[in-house]
Structure formats: structure tokens, C-alpha cells
Coordinates of C-alpha atoms and ligand atoms in Angstrom, one line a residue:
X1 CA 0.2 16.4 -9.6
X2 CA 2.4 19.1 -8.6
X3 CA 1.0 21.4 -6.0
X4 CA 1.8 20.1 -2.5
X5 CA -1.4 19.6 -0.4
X6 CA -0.4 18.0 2.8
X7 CA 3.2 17.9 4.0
X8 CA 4.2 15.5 7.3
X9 CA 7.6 16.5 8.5
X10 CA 9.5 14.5 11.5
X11 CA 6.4 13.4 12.9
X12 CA 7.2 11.5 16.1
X13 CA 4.7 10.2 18.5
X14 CA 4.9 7.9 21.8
X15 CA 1.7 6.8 24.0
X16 CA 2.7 6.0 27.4
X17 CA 6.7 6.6 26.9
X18 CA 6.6 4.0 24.1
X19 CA 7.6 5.7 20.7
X20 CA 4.8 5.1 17.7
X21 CA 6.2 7.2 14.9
X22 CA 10.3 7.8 14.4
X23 CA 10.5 10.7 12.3
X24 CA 7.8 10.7 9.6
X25 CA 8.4 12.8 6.5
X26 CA 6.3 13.2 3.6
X27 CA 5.1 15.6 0.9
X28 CA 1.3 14.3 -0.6
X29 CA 0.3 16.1 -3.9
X30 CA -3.2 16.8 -4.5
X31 CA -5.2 15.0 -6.6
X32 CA -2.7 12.0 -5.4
X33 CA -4.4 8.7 -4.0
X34 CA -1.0 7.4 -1.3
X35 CA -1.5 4.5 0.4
X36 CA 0.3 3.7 4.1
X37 CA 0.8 -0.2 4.2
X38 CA 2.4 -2.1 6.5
X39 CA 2.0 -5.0 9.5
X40 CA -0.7 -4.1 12.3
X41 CA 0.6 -1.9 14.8
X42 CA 3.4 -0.1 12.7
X43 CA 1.6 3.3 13.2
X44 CA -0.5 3.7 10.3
X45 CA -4.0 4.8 12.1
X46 CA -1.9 6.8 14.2
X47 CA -0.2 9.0 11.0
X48 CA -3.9 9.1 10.1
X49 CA -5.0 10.4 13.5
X50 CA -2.3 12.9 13.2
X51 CA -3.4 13.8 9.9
X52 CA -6.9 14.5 10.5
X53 CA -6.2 16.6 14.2
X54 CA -7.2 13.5 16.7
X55 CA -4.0 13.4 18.0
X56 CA -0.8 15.8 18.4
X57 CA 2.2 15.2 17.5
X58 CA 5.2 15.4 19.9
X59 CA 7.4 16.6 17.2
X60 CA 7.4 17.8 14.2
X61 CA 4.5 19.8 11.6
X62 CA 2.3 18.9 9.8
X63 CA 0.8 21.3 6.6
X64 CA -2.1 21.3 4.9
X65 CA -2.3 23.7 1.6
X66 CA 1.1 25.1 3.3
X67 CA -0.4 26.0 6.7
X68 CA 0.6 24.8 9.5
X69 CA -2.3 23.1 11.3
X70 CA -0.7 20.8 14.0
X71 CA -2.2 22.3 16.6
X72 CA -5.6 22.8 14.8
X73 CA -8.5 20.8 16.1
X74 CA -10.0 18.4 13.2
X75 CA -12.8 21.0 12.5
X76 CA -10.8 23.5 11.6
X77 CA -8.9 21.5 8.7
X78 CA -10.7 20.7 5.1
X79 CA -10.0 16.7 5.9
X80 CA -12.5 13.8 6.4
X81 CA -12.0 10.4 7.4
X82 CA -13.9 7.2 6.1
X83 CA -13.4 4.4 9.0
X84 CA -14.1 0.8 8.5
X85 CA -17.0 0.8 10.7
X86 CA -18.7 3.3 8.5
X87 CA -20.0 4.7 11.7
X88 CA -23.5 5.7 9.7
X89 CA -25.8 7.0 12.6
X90 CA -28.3 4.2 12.5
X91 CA -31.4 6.2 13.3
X92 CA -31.1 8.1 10.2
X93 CA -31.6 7.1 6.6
X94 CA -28.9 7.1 4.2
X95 CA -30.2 10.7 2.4
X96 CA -30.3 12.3 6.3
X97 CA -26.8 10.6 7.0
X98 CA -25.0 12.0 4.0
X99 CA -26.6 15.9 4.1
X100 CA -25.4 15.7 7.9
X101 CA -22.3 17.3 7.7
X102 CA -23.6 19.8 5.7
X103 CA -26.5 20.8 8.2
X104 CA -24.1 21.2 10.8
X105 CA -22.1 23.8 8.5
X106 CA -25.5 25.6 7.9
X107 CA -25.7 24.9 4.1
X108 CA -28.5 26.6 2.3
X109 CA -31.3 23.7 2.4
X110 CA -31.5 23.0 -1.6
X111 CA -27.9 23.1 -1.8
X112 CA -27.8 20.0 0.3
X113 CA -30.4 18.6 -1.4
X114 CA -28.9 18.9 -4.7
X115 CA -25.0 18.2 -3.6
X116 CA -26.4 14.9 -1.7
X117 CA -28.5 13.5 -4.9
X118 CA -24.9 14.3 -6.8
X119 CA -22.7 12.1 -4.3
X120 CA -25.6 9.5 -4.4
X121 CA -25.5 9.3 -8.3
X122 CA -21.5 9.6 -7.6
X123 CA -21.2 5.9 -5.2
X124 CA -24.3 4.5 -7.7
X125 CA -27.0 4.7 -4.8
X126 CA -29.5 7.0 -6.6
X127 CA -32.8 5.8 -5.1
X128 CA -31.8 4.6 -2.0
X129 CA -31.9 7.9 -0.1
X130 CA -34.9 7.3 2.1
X131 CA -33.4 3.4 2.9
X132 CA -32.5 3.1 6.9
X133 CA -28.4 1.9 7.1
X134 CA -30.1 -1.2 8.6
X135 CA -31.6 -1.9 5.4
X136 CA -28.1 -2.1 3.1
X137 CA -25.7 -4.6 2.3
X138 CA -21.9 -4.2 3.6
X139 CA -21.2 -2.4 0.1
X140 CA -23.8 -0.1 0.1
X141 CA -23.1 0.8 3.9
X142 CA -19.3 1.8 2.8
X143 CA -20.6 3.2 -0.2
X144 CA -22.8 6.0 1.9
X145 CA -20.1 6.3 4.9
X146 CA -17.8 7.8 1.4
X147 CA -20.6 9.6 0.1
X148 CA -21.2 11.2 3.3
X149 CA -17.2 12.1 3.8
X150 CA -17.0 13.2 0.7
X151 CA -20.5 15.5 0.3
X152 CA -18.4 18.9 1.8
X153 CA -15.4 18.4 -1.0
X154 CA -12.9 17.7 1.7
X155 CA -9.4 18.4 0.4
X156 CA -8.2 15.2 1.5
X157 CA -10.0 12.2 2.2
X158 CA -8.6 9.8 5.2
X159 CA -9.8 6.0 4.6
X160 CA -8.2 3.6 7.7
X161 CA -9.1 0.0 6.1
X162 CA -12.6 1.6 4.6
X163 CA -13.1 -2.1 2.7
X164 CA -11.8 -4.5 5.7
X165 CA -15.1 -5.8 6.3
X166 CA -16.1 -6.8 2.6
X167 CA -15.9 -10.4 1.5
X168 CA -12.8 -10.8 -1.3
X169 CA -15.1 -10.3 -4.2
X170 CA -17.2 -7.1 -3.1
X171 CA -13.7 -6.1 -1.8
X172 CA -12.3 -6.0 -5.1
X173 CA -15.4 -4.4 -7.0
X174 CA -15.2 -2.1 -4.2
X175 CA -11.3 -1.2 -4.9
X176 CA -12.2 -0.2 -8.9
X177 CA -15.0 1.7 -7.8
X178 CA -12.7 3.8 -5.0
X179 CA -10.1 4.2 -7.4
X180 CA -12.2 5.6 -10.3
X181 CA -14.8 7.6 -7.9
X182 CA -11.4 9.2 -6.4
X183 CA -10.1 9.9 -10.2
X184 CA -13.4 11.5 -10.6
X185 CA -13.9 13.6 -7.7
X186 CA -10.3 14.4 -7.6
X187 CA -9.8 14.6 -4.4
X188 CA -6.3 13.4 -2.4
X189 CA -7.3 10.3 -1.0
X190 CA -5.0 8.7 1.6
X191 CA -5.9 4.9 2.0
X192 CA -4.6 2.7 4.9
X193 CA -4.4 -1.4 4.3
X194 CA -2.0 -4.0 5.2
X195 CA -3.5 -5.8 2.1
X196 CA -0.2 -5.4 -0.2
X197 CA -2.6 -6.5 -3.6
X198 CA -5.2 -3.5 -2.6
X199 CA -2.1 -1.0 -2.4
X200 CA -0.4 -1.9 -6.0
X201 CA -4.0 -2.0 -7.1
X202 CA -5.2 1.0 -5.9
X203 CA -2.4 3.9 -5.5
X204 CA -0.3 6.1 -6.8
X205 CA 2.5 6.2 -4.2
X206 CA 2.9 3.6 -1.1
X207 CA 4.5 4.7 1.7
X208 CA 5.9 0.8 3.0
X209 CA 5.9 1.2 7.2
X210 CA 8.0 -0.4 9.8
X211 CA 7.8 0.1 13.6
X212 CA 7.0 3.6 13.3
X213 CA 9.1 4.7 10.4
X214 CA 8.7 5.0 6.1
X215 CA 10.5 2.4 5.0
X216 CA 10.3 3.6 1.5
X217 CA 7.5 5.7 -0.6
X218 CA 7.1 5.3 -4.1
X219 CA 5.3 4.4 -7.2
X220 CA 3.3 0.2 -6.6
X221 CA 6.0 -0.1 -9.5
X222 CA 9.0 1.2 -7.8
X223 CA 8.1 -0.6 -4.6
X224 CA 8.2 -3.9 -6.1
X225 CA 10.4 -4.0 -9.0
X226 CA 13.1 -2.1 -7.0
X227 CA 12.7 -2.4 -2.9
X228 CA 15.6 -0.7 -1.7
X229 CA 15.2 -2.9 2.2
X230 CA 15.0 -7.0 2.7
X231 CA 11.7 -5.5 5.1
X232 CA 10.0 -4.1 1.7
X233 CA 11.3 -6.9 -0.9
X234 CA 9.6 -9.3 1.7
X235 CA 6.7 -7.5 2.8
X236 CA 5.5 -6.9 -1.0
X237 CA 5.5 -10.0 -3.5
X238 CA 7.4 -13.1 -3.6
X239 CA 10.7 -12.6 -2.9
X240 CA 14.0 -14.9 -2.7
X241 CA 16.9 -13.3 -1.4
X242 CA 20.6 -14.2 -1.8
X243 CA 23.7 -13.6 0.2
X244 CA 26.9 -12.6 -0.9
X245 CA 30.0 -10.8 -1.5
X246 CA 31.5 -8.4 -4.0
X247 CA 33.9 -9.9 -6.1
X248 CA 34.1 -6.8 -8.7
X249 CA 32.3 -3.7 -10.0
X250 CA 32.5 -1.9 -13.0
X251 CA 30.6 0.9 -14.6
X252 CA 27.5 0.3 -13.3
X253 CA 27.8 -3.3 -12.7
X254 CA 28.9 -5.6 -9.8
X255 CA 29.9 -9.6 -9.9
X256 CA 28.3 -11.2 -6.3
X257 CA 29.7 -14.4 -5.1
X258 CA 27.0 -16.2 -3.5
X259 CA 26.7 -20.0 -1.8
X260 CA 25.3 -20.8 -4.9
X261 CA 27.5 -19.2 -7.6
X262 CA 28.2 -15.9 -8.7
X263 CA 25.9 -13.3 -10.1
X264 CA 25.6 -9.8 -11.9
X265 CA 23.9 -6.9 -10.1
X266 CA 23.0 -3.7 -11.6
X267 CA 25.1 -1.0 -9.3
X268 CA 29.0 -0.3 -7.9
X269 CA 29.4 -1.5 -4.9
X270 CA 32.9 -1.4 -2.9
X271 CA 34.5 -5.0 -3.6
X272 CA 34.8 -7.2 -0.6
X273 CA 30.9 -5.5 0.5
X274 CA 28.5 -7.7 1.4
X275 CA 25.2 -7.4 -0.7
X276 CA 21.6 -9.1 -0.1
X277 CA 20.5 -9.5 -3.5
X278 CA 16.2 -9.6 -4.0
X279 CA 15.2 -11.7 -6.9
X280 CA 11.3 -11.8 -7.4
X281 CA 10.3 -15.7 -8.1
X282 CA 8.1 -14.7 -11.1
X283 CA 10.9 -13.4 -12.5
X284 CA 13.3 -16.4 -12.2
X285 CA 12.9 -19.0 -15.3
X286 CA 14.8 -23.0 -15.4
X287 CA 15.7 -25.6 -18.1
X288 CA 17.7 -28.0 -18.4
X289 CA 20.4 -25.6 -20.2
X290 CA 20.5 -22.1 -19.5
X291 CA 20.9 -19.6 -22.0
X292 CA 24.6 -18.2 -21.8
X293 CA 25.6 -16.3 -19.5
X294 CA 24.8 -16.2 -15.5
X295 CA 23.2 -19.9 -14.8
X296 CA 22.8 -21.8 -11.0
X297 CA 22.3 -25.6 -11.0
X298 CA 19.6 -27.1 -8.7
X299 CA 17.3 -29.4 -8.6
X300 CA 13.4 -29.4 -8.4
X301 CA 11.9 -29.9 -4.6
X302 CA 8.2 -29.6 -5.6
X303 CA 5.4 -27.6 -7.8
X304 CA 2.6 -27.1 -6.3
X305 CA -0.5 -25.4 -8.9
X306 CA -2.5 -22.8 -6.6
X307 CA -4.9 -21.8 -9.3
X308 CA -3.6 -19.5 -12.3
X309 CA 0.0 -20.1 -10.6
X310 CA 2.6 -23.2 -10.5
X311 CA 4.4 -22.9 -7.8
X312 CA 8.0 -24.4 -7.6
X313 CA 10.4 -24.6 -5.2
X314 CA 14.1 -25.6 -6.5
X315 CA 17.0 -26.5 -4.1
X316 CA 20.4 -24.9 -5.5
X317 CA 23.9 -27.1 -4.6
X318 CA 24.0 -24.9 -1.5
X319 CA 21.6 -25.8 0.1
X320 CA 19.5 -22.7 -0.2
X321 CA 15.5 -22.8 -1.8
X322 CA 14.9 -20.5 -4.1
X323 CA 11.0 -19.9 -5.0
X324 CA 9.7 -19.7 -8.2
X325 CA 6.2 -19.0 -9.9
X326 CA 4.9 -19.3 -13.3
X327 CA 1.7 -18.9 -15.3
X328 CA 2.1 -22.1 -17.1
X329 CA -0.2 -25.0 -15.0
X330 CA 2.3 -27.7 -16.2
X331 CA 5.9 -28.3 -15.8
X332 CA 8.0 -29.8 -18.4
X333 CA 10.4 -31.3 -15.2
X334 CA 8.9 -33.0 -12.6
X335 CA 10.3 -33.3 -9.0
X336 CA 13.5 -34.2 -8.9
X337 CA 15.5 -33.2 -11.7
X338 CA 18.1 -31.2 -12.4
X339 CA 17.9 -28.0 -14.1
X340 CA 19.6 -24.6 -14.6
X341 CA 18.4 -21.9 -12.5
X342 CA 18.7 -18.1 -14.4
X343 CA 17.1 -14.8 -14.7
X344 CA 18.3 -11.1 -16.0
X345 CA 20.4 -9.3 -13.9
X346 CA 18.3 -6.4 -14.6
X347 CA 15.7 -8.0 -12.2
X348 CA 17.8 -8.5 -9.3
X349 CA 18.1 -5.4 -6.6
X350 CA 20.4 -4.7 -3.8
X351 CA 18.2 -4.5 -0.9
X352 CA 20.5 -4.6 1.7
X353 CA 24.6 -3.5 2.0
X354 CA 27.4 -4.2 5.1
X355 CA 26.8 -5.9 7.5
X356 CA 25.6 -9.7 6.5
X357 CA 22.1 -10.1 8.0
X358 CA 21.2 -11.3 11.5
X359 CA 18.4 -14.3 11.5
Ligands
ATP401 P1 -3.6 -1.8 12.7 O1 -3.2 -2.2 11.3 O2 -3.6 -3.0 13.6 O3 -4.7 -0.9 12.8 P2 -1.7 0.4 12.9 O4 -0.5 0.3 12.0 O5 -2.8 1.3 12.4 O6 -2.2 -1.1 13.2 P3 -1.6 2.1 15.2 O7 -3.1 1.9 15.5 O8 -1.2 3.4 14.7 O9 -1.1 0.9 14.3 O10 -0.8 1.8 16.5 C1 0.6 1.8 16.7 C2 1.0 1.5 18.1 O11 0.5 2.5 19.0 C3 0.4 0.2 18.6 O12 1.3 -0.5 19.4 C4 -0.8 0.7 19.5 O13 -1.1 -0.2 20.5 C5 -0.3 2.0 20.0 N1 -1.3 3.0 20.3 C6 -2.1 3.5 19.3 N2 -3.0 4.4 19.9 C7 -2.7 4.4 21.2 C8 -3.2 5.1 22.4 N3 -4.2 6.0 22.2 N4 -2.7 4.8 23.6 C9 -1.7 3.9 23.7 N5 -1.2 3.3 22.7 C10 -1.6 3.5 21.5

């Protein structure tokens, strides 16, 4: 995944003298399937919009196959978008819906034939070319809005929330079936959700947003083993988060006095610095001895068993809750004892430096 396909750089946009987009910069490699996540509103449909040609930016390029196409009107640009409407045209059936695109762009009439009975095989809806959209389930309405974005081998394929409208179990189906129908056709596929389980499921690369700006872009792994902001550690997973100082640092490897106790972080940081440490609950573990090393005391609040997951929460001598989750159903300390909170250092991050943080 090396050649660059689409590149966004300081994209800003404002409607109405409110700004939308802050300075968006990104290069997307084809083949690549990137997903934009964030809260509503943070300016993900409108990087979309920007990408496909429905709106201009008021700064800033944007490059597709190292051309600048900014100013090009969404025609002229190799780039279809699947909405989550579907927007099918109801009056036609699903075989007429799909070879539409092609019609318009005068392809020879068994070409269509033949490229829309391959994209049918391709979403598994072989047969159901002469059905009315009236006449499918949500699924197989998504399934034909792809097939019909993806028919003219767009170079990149735009998706705002394509499986919003599903019920959780069709939604996931739906997710393995997009993610292996992209891997097949190969095309760059840029997905929007604010569903952060679709993103890690799905993608390659996540570009986290906030209020208009990347918050950080990489790999579902890199997001949430290292977020490098509170906003991402938060936004992604379960997160507890720890404030504190910095007593030392040596060679790679920093002491943090917290509230709670002190603690090891991976990274130098100046001494005296204060540090908001991220600390995923799965990856915190208790007993009533610790082994040695790095140990807090607390006591157990509650559990709580929310199917497949137990749920604790444990109250440190600070005062602080830190949350906790664990496959095991059953634990061996009920509520109210006192145990040894500890985890690796190698799973706490830095998310945040100066500063200490204003509630
Ligand atoms: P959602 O997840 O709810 O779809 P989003 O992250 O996609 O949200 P956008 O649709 O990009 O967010 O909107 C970002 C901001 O820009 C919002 O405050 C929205 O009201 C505003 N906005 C978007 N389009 C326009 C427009 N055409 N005119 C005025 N304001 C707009």
C-alpha cells in the first residue's frame, strides 16, 4: 500500500462564519480502507463532501492520483459515495439501478450487462436483478446502493454511515462482508461511523476527529493501545486515566507520582512535568498481593457481569475509581475487600503533558 491515491492537505472549511474543518491533512493509499470516527458534528460528512467535489474548500488541496481536483466538480473525479439512505431510485429494479451509472457514461450495452451480473455475484444478490428496491430487506437495499457505487470501478469509494440503519446483527454481518468485498475489489474505501467497534473492526487506518481537526490517524492497534490525547484514549475503549507528576526519568523510563501512588511510564519526560497517564481497564489485573514491583491498594466498589464481561469498579486510598474489566464471569473478592491494584507499565501511555487538565 504504497502509492498515494488521495491526499487532503490543510483543508479548512466554515458555513456561515462558523469554522468546520481546522487544517485537515492526510495522505490515503490505495487499496487502503480509512475510517473518519468521531462524535456527530465533528466534520466527518463534511471531509467526505470535500472529498467527493460537493463542497469547496476554503483552504487548502485536495489530490486525487496526484492531481489537483479541488475545484473539480464530482463528475469529473473517479470517486463514488454510498449514503446511508441508499438513495436506490425506487421506480427501478435493482438490475436497472446498478447498470445506471453506466448508461449515463454511454457503456456498450453487454458490457453493462455483464459488469452488473459480476457486482451482483460480488454483494451475493445473483438473482435478484429484476426485484423492485421495495421488494428487499435493509441488507439487501445496502447491498445494491454498493453494488451500484461500485459497478464503474471508482478509485475510491466514499461510505457516510452506509450500515446505520441495520439492526446490530445484520450490522455486523454487514461489516465482514464490506471488509472482505473491499479486500476483493480492491478499491480505497473510506468509511465514516461514530461506532468505535465498526472502526477497529473494519479499517486499516482511523483518522480519530474532534471539532474539526485529526486528532490522530493510525493503525485500530495504534489508536487504542497507544492514544497519544485524553480525547482519543476516552473516545476509543475503556479508559482510566491518572494524574500526576514526574518524579524521575531515565533511559526511556519515567517514575509518576499520582494521588494514589507512584507509577512507571514508558518515555522521558522533564521531572517536575505533569503527565495524564491512560491505563485501559482490561489491562489492569487485582489480588490480594501484587506481584513485585509497581502495586496501588484499593478496595472493591462493585462488579457488575454485562454478558462475556465482569465489570469492576475499585476505589484506590485516593479517592479516585479506577475501572476494570475481565473475561472471567466470577470474582474471587467480592465487594468490599481490599486488594492490590497493578498492571505492566508497558500498558500505560502518556496521553496528555503540562498543563494538569481543566474539568
Ligand atoms: P454526523 O455524525 O452527525 O453526521 P459529522 O461529523 O458528519 O456529524 P458534519 O455533517 O460534517 O458532521 O457537520 C459539521 C458541522 O458543520 C455541524 O455543526 C453542521 O451543522 C455544520 N454544517 C454541515 N453542513 C453545513 C451546511 N451546508 N451549512 C451550514 N452548516 C453546515
Amino acid at each position: 500500500m504504497e502509492e498515494i491515491i488521495l491526499s487532503l492537505q490543510n483543508i479548512q472549511k466554515s458555513f456561515d462564519g462558523q469554522g468546520v474543518l481546522h487544517g485537515i491533512d492526510v495522505d490515503i493509499y490505495r487499496g487502503e480502507f480509512v475510517t473518519l470516527l468521531g462524535p456527530s458534528g465533528c466534520g466527518k460528512t463534511t471531509t467526505l463532501r470535500i472529498i467527493a467535489g460537493l463542497e469547496t474548500p476554503d483552504e487548502g488541496r485536495v489530490l486525487l492520483n496526484g492531481a489537483d481536483v479541488t475545484h473539480l466538480p464530482p463528475e469529473k473525479r473517479n470517486v463514488n459515495t454510498v449514503f446511508q439512505n441508499y438513495a436506490l431510485f425506487p421506480h427501478m429494479n435493482v438490475q436497472k439501478n446498478i447498470a445506471y451509472g453506466l448508461k449515463i457514461r454511454k457503456a456498450a450495452r453487454e458490457d453493462i450487462q455483464r459488469r452488473v451480473d459480476a457486482v451482483l455475484r460480488q454483494v451475493q444478490l445473483e438473482g435478484f436483478g429484476k426485484r423492485m428496491p421495495s421488494q428487499l430487506s435493509g441488507g439487501q437495499r445496502q447491498r445494491v446502493a454498493i453494488a451500484r457505487a461500485v459497478v464503474n470501478n471508482p478509485d475510491i469509494l466514499l461510505l457516510d454511515e452506509p450500515l446505520g440503519a441495520l439492526d446490530l446483527q445484520l450490522r455486523r454481518q454487514m461489516q465482514t462482508e464490506l471488509k472482505s468485498l473491499q479486500r476483493e475489489l480492491g478499491i480505497t474505501f473510506i468509511y465514516i461511523t461514530h461506532d468505535q467497534e465498526e472502526a477497529l473492526n473494519m479499517s486499516n487506518r482511523i483518522a480519530v476527529m474532534n471539532k474539526g481537526r485529526f486528532e490522530q490517524i493510525g493503525t485500530p492497534e495504534n489508536i487504542y493501545e497507544h492514544p497519544q490525547s485524553r480525547y482519543v484514549a476516552q473516545f476509543i475503549g475503556q479508559a482510566n486515566i491518572l494524574e500526576g507528576v514526574v518524579e524521575q526519568s531515565t533511559n526511556g523510563c519515567s517514575l509518576v507520582k499520582t494521588q494514589a501512588g507512584s507509577m512507571t511510564v514508558l518515555g522521558d519526560f522533564s521531572v517536575g512535568e505533569h503527565v495524564a497517564v491512560c491505563v485501559r481497564a482490561e489491562r489492569i489485573d487485582y489480588g490480594d498481593t501484587a506481584p513485585e514491583g509497581f502495586h496501588l491498594p484499593g478496595t472493591i466498589s462493585m462488579h457488575s457481569y454485562i454478558g462475556g464481561v465482569l465489570r469492576t469498579l475499585i476505589t484506590l486510598g485516593s479517592g479516585q475509581e479506577l475501572l476494570i474489566t475481565g473475561a472471567n464471569p466470577v470474582s474471587l473478592y467480592p465487594a468490599g475487600s481490599q486488594v492490590e491494584v497493578f498492571w505492566d507499565p508497558q500498558v500505560a501511555s502518556v496521553v496528555e503533558r503540562g498543563a494538569p487538565h481543566e474539568a
